Coordinates of C-alpha atoms and ligand atoms in Angstrom, one line a residue:
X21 CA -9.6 22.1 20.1
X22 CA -5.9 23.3 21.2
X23 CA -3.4 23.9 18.5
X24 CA -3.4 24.7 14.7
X25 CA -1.5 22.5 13.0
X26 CA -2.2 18.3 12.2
X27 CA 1.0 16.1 11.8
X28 CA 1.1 12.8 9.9
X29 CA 3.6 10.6 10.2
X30 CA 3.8 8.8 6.9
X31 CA 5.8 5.2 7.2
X32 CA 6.2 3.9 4.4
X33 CA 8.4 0.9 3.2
X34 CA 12.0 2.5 2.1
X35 CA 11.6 6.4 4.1
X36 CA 9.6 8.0 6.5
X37 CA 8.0 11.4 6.4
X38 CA 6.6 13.7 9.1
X39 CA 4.1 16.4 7.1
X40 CA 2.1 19.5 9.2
X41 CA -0.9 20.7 8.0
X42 CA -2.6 23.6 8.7
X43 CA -6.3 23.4 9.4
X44 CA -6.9 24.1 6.0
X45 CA -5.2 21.4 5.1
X46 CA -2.0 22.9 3.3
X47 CA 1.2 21.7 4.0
X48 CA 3.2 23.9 6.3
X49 CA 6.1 21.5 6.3
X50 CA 7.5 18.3 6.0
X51 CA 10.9 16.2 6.6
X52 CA 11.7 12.7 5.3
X53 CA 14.8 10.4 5.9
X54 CA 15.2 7.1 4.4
X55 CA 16.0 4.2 6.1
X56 CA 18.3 0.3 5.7
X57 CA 16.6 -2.5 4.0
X58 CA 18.2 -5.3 5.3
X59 CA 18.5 -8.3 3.1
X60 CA 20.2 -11.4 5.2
X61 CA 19.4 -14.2 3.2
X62 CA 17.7 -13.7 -0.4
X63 CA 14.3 -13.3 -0.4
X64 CA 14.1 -11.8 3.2
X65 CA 13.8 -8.2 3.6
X66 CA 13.8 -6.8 7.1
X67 CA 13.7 -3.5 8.8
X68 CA 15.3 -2.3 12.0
X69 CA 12.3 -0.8 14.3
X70 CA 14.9 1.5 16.2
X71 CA 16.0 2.9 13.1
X72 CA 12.5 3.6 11.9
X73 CA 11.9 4.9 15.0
X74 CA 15.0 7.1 15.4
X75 CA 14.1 8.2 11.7
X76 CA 10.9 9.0 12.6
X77 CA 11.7 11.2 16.3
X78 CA 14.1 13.4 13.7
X79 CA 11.7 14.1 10.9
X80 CA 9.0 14.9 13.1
X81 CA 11.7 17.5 15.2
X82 CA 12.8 18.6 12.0
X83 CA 9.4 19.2 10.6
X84 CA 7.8 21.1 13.7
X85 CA 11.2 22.7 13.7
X86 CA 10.4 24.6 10.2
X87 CA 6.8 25.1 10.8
X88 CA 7.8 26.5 14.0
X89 CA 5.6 24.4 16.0
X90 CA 6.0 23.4 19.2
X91 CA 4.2 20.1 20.6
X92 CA 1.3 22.2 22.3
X93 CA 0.1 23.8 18.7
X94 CA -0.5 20.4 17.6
X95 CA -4.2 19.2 17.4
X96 CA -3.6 16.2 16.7
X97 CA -1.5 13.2 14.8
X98 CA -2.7 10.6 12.0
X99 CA -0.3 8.1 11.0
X100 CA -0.2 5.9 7.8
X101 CA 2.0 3.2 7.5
X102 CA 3.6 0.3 5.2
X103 CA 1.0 -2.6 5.8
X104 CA 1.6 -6.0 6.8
X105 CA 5.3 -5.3 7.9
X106 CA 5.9 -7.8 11.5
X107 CA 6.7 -6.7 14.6
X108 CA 6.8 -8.4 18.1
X109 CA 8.3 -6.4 20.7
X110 CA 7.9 -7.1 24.7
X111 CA 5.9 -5.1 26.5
X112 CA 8.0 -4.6 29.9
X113 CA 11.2 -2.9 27.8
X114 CA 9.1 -2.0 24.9
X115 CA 11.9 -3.4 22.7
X116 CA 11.6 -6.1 19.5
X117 CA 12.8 -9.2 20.1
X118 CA 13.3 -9.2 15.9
X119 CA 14.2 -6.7 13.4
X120 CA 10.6 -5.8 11.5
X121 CA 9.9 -8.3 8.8
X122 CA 8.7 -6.4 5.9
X123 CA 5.9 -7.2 3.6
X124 CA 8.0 -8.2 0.7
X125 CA 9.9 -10.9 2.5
X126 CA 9.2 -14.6 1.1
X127 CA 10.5 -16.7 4.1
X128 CA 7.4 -18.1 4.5
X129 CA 6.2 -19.5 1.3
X130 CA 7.1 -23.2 2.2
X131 CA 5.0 -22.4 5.2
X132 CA 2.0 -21.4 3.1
X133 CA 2.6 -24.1 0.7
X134 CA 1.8 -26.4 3.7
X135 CA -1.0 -24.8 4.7
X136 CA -2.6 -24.8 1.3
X137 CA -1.9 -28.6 0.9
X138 CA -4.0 -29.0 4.1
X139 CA -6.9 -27.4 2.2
X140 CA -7.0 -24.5 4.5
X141 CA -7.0 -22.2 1.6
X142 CA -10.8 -21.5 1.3
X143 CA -11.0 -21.1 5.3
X144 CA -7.9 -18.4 5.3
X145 CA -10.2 -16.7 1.8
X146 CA -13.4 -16.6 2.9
X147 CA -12.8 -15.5 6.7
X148 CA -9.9 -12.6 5.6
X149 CA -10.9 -11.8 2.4
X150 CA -6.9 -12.4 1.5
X151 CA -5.0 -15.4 -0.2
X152 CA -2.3 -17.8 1.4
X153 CA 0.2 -15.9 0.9
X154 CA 3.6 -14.9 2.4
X155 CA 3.1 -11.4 1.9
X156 CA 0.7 -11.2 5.1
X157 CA 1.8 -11.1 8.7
X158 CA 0.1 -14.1 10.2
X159 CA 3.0 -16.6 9.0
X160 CA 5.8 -14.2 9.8
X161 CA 4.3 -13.6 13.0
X162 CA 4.1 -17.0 13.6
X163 CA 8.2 -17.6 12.1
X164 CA 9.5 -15.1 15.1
X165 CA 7.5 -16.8 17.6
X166 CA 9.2 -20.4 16.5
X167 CA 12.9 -18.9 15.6
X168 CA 13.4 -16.6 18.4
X169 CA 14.8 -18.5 21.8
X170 CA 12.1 -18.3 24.0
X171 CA 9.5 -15.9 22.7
X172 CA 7.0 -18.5 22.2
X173 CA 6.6 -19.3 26.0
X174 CA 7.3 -15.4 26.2
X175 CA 4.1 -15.0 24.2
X176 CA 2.0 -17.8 26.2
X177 CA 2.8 -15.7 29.2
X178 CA 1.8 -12.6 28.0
X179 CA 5.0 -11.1 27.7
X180 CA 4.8 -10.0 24.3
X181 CA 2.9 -7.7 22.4
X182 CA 2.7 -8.2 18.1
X183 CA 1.6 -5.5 15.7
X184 CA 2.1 -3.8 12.1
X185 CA 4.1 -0.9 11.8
X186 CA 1.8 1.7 13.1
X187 CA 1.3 -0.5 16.1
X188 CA 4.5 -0.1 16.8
X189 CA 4.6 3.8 16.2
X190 CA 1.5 4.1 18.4
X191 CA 3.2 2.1 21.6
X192 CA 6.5 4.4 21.4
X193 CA 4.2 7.6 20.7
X194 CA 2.2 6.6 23.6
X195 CA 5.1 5.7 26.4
X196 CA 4.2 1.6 26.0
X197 CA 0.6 2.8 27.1
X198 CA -1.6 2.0 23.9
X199 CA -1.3 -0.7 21.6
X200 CA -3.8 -0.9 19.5
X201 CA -4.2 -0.9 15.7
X202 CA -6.7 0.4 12.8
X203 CA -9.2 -2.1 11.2
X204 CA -7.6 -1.9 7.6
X205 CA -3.9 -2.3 8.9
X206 CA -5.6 -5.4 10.9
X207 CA -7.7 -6.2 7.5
X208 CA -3.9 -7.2 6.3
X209 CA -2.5 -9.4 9.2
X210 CA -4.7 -12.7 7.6
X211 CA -5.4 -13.0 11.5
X212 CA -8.6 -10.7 11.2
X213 CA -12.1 -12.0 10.3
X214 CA -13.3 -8.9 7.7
X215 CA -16.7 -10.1 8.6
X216 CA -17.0 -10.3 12.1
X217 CA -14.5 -7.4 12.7
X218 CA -12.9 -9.6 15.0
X219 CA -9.8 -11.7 15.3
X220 CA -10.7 -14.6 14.2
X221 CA -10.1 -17.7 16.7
X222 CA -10.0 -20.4 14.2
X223 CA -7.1 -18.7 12.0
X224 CA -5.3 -17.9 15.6
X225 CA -5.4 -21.7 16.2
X226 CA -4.5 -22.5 12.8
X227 CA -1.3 -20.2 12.8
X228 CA -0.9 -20.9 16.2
X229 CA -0.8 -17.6 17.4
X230 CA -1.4 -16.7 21.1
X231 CA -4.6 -14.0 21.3
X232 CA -2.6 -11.9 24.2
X233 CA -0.3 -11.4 21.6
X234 CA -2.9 -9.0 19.3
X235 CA -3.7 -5.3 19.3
X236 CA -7.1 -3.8 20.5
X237 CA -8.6 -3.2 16.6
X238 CA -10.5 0.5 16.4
X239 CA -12.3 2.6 13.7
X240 CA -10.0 4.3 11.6
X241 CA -10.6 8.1 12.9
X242 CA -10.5 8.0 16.8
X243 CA -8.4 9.4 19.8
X244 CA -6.1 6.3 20.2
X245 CA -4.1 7.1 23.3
X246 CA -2.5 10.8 24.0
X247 CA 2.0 11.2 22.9
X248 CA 4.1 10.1 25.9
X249 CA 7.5 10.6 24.2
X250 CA 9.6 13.7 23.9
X251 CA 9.1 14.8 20.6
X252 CA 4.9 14.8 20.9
X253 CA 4.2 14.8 24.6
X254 CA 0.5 15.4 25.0
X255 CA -0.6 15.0 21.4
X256 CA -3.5 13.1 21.0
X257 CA -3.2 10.4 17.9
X258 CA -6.6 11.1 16.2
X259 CA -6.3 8.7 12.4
X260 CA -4.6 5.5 11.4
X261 CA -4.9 3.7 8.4
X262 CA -2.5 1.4 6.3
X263 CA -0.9 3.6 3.5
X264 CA -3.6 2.5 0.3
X265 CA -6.3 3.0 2.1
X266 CA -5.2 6.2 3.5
X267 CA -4.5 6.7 -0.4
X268 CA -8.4 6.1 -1.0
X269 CA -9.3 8.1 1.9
X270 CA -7.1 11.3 0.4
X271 CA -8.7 10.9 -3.0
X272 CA -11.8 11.4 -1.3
X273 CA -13.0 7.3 -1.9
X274 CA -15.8 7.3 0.1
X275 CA -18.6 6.0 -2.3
X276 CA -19.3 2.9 -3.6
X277 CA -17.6 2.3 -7.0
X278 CA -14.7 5.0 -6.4
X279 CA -11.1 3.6 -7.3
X280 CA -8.1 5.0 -7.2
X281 CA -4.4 4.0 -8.6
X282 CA -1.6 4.6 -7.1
X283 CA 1.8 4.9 -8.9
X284 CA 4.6 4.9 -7.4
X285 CA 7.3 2.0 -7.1
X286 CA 4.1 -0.2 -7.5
X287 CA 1.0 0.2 -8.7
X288 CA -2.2 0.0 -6.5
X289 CA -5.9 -0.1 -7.6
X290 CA -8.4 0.2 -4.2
X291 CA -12.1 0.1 -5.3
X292 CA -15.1 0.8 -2.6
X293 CA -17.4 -1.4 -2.8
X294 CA -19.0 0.1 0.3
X295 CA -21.0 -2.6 2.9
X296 CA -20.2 -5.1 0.6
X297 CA -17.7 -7.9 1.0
X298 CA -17.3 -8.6 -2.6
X299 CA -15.6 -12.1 -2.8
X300 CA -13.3 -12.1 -6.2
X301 CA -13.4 -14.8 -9.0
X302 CA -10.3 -13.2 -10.3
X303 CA -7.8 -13.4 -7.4
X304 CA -8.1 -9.4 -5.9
X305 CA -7.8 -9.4 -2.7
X306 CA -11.1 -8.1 -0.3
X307 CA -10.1 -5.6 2.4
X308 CA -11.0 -3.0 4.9
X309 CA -11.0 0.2 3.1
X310 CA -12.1 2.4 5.9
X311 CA -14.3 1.6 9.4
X312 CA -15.9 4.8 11.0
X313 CA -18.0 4.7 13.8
X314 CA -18.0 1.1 13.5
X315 CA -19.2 1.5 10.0
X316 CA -16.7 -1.0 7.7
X317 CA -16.3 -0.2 4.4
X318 CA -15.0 -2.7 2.5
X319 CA -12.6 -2.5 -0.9
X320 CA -11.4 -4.7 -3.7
X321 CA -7.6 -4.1 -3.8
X322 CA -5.2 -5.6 -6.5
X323 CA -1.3 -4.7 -7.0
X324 CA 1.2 -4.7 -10.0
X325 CA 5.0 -5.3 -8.8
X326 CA 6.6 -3.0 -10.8
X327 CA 5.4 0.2 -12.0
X328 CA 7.7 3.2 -11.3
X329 CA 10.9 0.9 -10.8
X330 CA 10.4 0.0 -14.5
X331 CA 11.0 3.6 -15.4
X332 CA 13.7 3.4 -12.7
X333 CA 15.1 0.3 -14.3
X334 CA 15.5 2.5 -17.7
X335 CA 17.2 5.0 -16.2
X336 CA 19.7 2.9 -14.3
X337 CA 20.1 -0.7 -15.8
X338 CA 19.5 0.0 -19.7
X339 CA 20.3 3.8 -19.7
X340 CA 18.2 4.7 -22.2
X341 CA 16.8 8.1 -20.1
X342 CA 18.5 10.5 -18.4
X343 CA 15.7 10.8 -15.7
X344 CA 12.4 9.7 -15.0
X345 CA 10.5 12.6 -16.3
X346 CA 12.8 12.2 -19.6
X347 CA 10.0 9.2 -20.4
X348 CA 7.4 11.9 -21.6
X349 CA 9.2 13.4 -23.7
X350 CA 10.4 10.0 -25.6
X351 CA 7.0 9.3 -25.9
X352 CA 5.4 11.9 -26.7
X353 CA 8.0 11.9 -29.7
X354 CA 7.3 8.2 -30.8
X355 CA 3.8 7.7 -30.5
X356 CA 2.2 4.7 -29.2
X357 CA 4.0 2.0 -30.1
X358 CA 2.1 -1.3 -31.5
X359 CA 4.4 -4.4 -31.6
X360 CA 6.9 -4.0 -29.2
X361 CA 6.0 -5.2 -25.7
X362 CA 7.9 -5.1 -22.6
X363 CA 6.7 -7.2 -19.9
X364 CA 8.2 -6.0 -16.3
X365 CA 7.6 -9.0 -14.8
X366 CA 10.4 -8.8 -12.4
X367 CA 9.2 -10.0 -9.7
X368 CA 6.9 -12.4 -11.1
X369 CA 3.3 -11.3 -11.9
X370 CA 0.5 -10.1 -9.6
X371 CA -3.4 -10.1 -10.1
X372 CA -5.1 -11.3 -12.3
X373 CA -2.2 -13.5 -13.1
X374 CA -0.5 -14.4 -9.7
X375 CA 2.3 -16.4 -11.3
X376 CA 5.7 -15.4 -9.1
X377 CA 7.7 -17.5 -11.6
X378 CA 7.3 -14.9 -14.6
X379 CA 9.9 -13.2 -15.3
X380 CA 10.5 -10.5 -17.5
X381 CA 10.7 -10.3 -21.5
X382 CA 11.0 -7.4 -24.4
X383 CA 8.8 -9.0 -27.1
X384 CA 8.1 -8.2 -30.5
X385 CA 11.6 -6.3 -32.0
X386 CA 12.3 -6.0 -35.2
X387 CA 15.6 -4.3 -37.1
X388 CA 14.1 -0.4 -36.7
X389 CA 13.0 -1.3 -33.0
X390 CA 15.5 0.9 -30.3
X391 CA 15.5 2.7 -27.3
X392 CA 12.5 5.2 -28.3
X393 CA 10.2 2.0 -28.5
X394 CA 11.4 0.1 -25.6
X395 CA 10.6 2.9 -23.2
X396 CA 7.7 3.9 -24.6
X397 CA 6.5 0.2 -24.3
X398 CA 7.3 0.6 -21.0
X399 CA 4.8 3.1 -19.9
X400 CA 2.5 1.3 -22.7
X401 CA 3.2 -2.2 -19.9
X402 CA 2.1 -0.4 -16.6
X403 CA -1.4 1.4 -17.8
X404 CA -1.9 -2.5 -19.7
X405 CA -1.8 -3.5 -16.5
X406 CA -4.3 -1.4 -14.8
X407 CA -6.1 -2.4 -17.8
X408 CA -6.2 -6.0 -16.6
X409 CA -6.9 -5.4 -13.0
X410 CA -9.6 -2.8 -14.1
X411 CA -11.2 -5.4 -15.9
X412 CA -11.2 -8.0 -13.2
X413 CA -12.6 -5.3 -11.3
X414 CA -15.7 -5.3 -13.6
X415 CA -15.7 -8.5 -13.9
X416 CA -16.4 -9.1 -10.0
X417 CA -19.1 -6.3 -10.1
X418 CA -17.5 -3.3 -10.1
X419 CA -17.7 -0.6 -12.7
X420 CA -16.1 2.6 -12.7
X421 CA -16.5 5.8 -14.9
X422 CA -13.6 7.4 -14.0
X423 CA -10.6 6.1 -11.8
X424 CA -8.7 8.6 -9.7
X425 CA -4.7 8.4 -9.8
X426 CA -1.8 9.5 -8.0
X427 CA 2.0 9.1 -6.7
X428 CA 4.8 10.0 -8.3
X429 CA 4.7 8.5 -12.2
X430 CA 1.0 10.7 -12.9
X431 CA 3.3 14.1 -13.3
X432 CA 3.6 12.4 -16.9
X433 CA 0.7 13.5 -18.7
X434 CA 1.5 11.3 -21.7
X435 CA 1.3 8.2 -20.0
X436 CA -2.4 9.1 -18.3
X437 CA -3.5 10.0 -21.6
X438 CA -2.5 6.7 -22.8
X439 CA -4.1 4.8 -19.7
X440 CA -7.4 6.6 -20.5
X441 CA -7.0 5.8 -23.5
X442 CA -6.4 2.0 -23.2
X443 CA -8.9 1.8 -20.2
X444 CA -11.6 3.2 -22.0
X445 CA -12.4 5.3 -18.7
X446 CA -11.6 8.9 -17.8
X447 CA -8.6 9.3 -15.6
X448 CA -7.8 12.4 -13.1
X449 CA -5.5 13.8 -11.6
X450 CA -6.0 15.7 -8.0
X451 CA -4.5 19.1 -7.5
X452 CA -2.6 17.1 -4.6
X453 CA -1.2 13.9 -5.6
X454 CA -0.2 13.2 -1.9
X455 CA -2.9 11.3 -1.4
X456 CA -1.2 8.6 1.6
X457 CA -0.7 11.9 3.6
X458 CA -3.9 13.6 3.1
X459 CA -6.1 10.4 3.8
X460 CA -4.3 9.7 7.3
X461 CA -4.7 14.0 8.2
X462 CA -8.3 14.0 7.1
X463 CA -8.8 11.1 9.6
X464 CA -7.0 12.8 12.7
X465 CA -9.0 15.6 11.3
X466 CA -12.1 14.6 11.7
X467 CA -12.0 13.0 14.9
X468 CA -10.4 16.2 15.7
X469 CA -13.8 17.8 14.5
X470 CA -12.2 19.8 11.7
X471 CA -14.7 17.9 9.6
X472 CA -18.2 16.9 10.3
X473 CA -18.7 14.1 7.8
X474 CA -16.7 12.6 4.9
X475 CA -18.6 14.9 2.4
X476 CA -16.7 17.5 4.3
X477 CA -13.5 15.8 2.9
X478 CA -15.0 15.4 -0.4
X479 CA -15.8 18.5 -1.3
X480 CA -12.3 19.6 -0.7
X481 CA -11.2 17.0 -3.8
X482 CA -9.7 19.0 -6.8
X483 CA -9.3 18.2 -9.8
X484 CA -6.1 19.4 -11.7
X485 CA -6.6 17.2 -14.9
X486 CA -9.2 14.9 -16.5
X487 CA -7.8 12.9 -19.3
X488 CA -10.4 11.4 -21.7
X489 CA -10.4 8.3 -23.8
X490 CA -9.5 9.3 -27.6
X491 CA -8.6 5.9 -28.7
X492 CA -10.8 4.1 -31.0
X493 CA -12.4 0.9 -29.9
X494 CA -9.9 -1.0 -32.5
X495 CA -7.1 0.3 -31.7
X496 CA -7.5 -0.4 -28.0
X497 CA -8.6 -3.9 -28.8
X498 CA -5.8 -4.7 -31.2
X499 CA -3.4 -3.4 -28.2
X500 CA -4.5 -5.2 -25.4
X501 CA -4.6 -7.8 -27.6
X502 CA -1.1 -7.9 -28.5
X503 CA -0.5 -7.3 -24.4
X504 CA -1.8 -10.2 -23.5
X505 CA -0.1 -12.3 -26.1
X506 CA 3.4 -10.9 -24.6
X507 CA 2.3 -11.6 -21.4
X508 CA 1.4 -15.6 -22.3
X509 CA 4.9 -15.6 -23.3
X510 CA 6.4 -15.1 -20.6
X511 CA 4.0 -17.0 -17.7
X512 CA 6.1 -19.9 -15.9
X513 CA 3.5 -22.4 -18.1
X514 CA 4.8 -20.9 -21.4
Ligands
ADP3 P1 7.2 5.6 -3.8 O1 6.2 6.3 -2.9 O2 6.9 4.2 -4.1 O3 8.6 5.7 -3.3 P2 6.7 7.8 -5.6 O4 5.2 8.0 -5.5 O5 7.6 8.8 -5.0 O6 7.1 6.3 -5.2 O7 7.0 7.7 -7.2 C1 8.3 7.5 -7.6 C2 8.3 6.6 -8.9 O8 7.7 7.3 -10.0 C3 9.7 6.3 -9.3 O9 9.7 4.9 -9.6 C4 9.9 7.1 -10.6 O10 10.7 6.4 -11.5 C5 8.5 7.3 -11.1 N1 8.4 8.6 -11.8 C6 8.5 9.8 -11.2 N2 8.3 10.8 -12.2 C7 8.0 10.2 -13.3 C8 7.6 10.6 -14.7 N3 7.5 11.9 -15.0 N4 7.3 9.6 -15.6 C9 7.4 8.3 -15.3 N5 7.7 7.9 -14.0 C10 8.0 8.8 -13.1

């Protein structure tokens, strides 16, 4: 192997970062920009792929830049990306014939609406493993091909070429000479058949979406075409995967009943459940968590809206922090607070509940009640709702004993305490809570031979802190029970 250093290229939905490793896997150096979200009618949310792309050429310059590396010390590059996010982009020019349309972008609900009034619900389910829902790329795909002039007979003539983010990343690393994808970023177009590994021909028909459209779909960790651009010229790209999966794959996820959570603007829970395909009675959605050597996987994924932007909607709406880290600290003062509940349903609510007409409610105030109990209800709300998706976890067959965590909301020790505590499981904390990054460079290194076998990667896992359940069975019972009776209030049936 040539070079010393791996490079990710982390995607993700509002910046992009470029981190080196060493081949001990320590960060040598990393750059991040941020990038437009474009909002140009409400409810659509877009991205401009030359500025991701621009933003990505400079933080990978800028990063090689500080680690001193030039292109030829490189081994090798994983890449982990926002999932779902739509791009079509012709294959002469290389260039989109639309700006990306991101995951969070609703202009296709009517369109799923149809769709499930044709009873095609259980078809879309049981082949993808995800629900009719807006948030995946088959109907957006299918909006640019019927909104942009032309680009559906484009696509009939196989002028086109469609893909998720690191699609697109891959073609302009590669000079327009690969385009290709991973299985899990494919696992979230609702065009892949989780089963078969395979697009699926009846969901291209029913979407109407032209097959010479699709990326080739490979194993996770695997030389996927060699850099063709100026920045990474002769770099081979060794590890995709879509950013929570990468997340699993850096907390060292690998065996059955593993689950991690994920803090950071959201919250998201990824359980293995290994060669299993576990169909949910409780609305998670069924994924690729990983495919090696054509070996799938498979995970039990489900999301809450708003985690971290709670926190950052006390700081900036309400006012009542200075900072985010200031919520520890008001805690830790108050103590857990038992009848005020606030319910960040912003954005509607997410599994188990899957009701986008919530909204959000502070229930439960009495005379003494102020800003000391209103944020610490707030980091009381999000581990509640682990709690909830935990439990439809176990209800569809998967137990944990511990759940690992990480992003940017576990530096607070208080609320992991309290998430132990109201889970009933052990929670820990790694040593490095990077875990998107880490998960896409242990892929590029392991098809880069750094590491012989995922229990290579596992037994590099540290732990920095376990927190342990202290609560008494009553006391958590009484609270959750008092959670769920805030959250009937504010459902779009109540
Ligand atoms: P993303 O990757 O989604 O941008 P990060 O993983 O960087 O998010 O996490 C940032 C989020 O974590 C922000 O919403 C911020 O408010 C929250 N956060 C950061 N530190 C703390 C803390 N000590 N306590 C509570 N929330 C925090």
């Amino acid at each position: 192997m040539t070079g010393k250093f791996l490079l990710t290229i982390d995607e993700g939905t509002s910046s992009t970062r470029t981190i080196i490793y060493d081949h001990e896997i320590r960060v040598v150096a990393s750059a991040q920009r941020e990038f437009k979200q474009h909002y140009p009618v409400p409810g659509w949310v877009e991205h401009d792929p030359e500025e991701i792309w621009a933003a990505i050429q400079v933080v990978t310059s800028e990063a090689m830049q500080s680690a001193g590396a030039a292109a030829a010390d490189i081994s090798g590059i994983g890449i982990t990306n926002q999932r779902e996010t739509t791009l079509v982009w012709d294959r002469r020019s290389g260039e989109c014939i639309y700006n990306a349309i991101v995951w969070q972008d609703r202009r296709t609900a009517a369109a799923c609406d149809t769709f499930r009034a044709d009873g095609k619900e259980a078809l879309v389910e049981g082949r993808t493993g995800l629900r009719l829902d807006p948030y995946f790329s088959a109907t957006k795909l299918a909006w640019i091909l019927d909104n942009v002039a032309g680009a559906r007979e484009r696509a009939e003539r196989g002028e086109l070429a469609f893909g998720t983010v690191d699609s697109f990343v891959l073609w302009r690393l590669t000079g327009g000479k690969v385009h290709a994808t991973d299985a899990t970023n494919a696992s979230r177009t609702m065009l892949f058949n989780i089963h078969t590994q395979q697009w699926d021909e009846e969901l291209l028909e029913l979407f109407a979406i032209p097959a010479s459209l699709l990326p080739a779909v490979h194993d996770c960790a695997e030389q996927y075409g060699v850099g063709d651009c100026a920045v990474l010229r002769g770099v081979p790209v060794l590890g995709i995967a879509g950013d929570q999966q990468a997340a699993l794959i850096g907390q060292a996820g690998f065996d059955r009943g593993t689950v991690k959570s994920t803090y950071g603007t959201g919250c998201f829970v990824l359980a293995n459940t290994s060669d299993e395909a576990l169909q949910s009675a409780n609305k998670l959605l069924t994924t690729v968590a990983l495919r090696l050597d054509g070996k799938v996987s498979y995970g039990l994924e489900g999301s809450v809206f708003v985690a971290g932007s709670a926190i950052q909607w006390l700081r900036d709406e309400l006012g009542l922090v200075a900072s985010s880290e200031a919520t520890e600290a008001v805690a830790m003062e108050t103590g857990v607070v038992d009848d005020v509940h606030v319910v960040p349903a912003f954005a509607g609510l997410g599994a188990p509940y899957w009701d986008p007409y919530a909204r959000g409610a502070v229930l439960g105030l009495t005379r003494g009640s102020g800003r000391e109990q209103i944020v610490t209800a707030t980091l009381q709300a999000i581990a509640y709702q682990t709690c909830d998706l935990l439990d439809a976890m176990v209800d569809d067959g998967i137990a944990p004993s511990i759940i690992r965590v990480d992003g940017g909301m576990v530096a607070n020790n208080w609320f992991l305490q309290f998430l132990a505590d109201v889970l009933g499981i052990a929670v820990e904390r790694p040593t490095d809570v990077e875990s998107t990054a880490l998960g896409a460079t242990y892929l590029a290194g392991l098809s880069a031979g750094l590491f012989d076998s995922t229990d290579a990667i596992a037994a590099r896992w540290q732990s920095d802190r376990l927190f342990e359940p202290e609560m008494s069975n009553d006391r958590r019972q009484a609270l959750l029970q008092g959670w769920r009776t805030a959250v009937g209030r504010v459902g779009s049936h109540a």
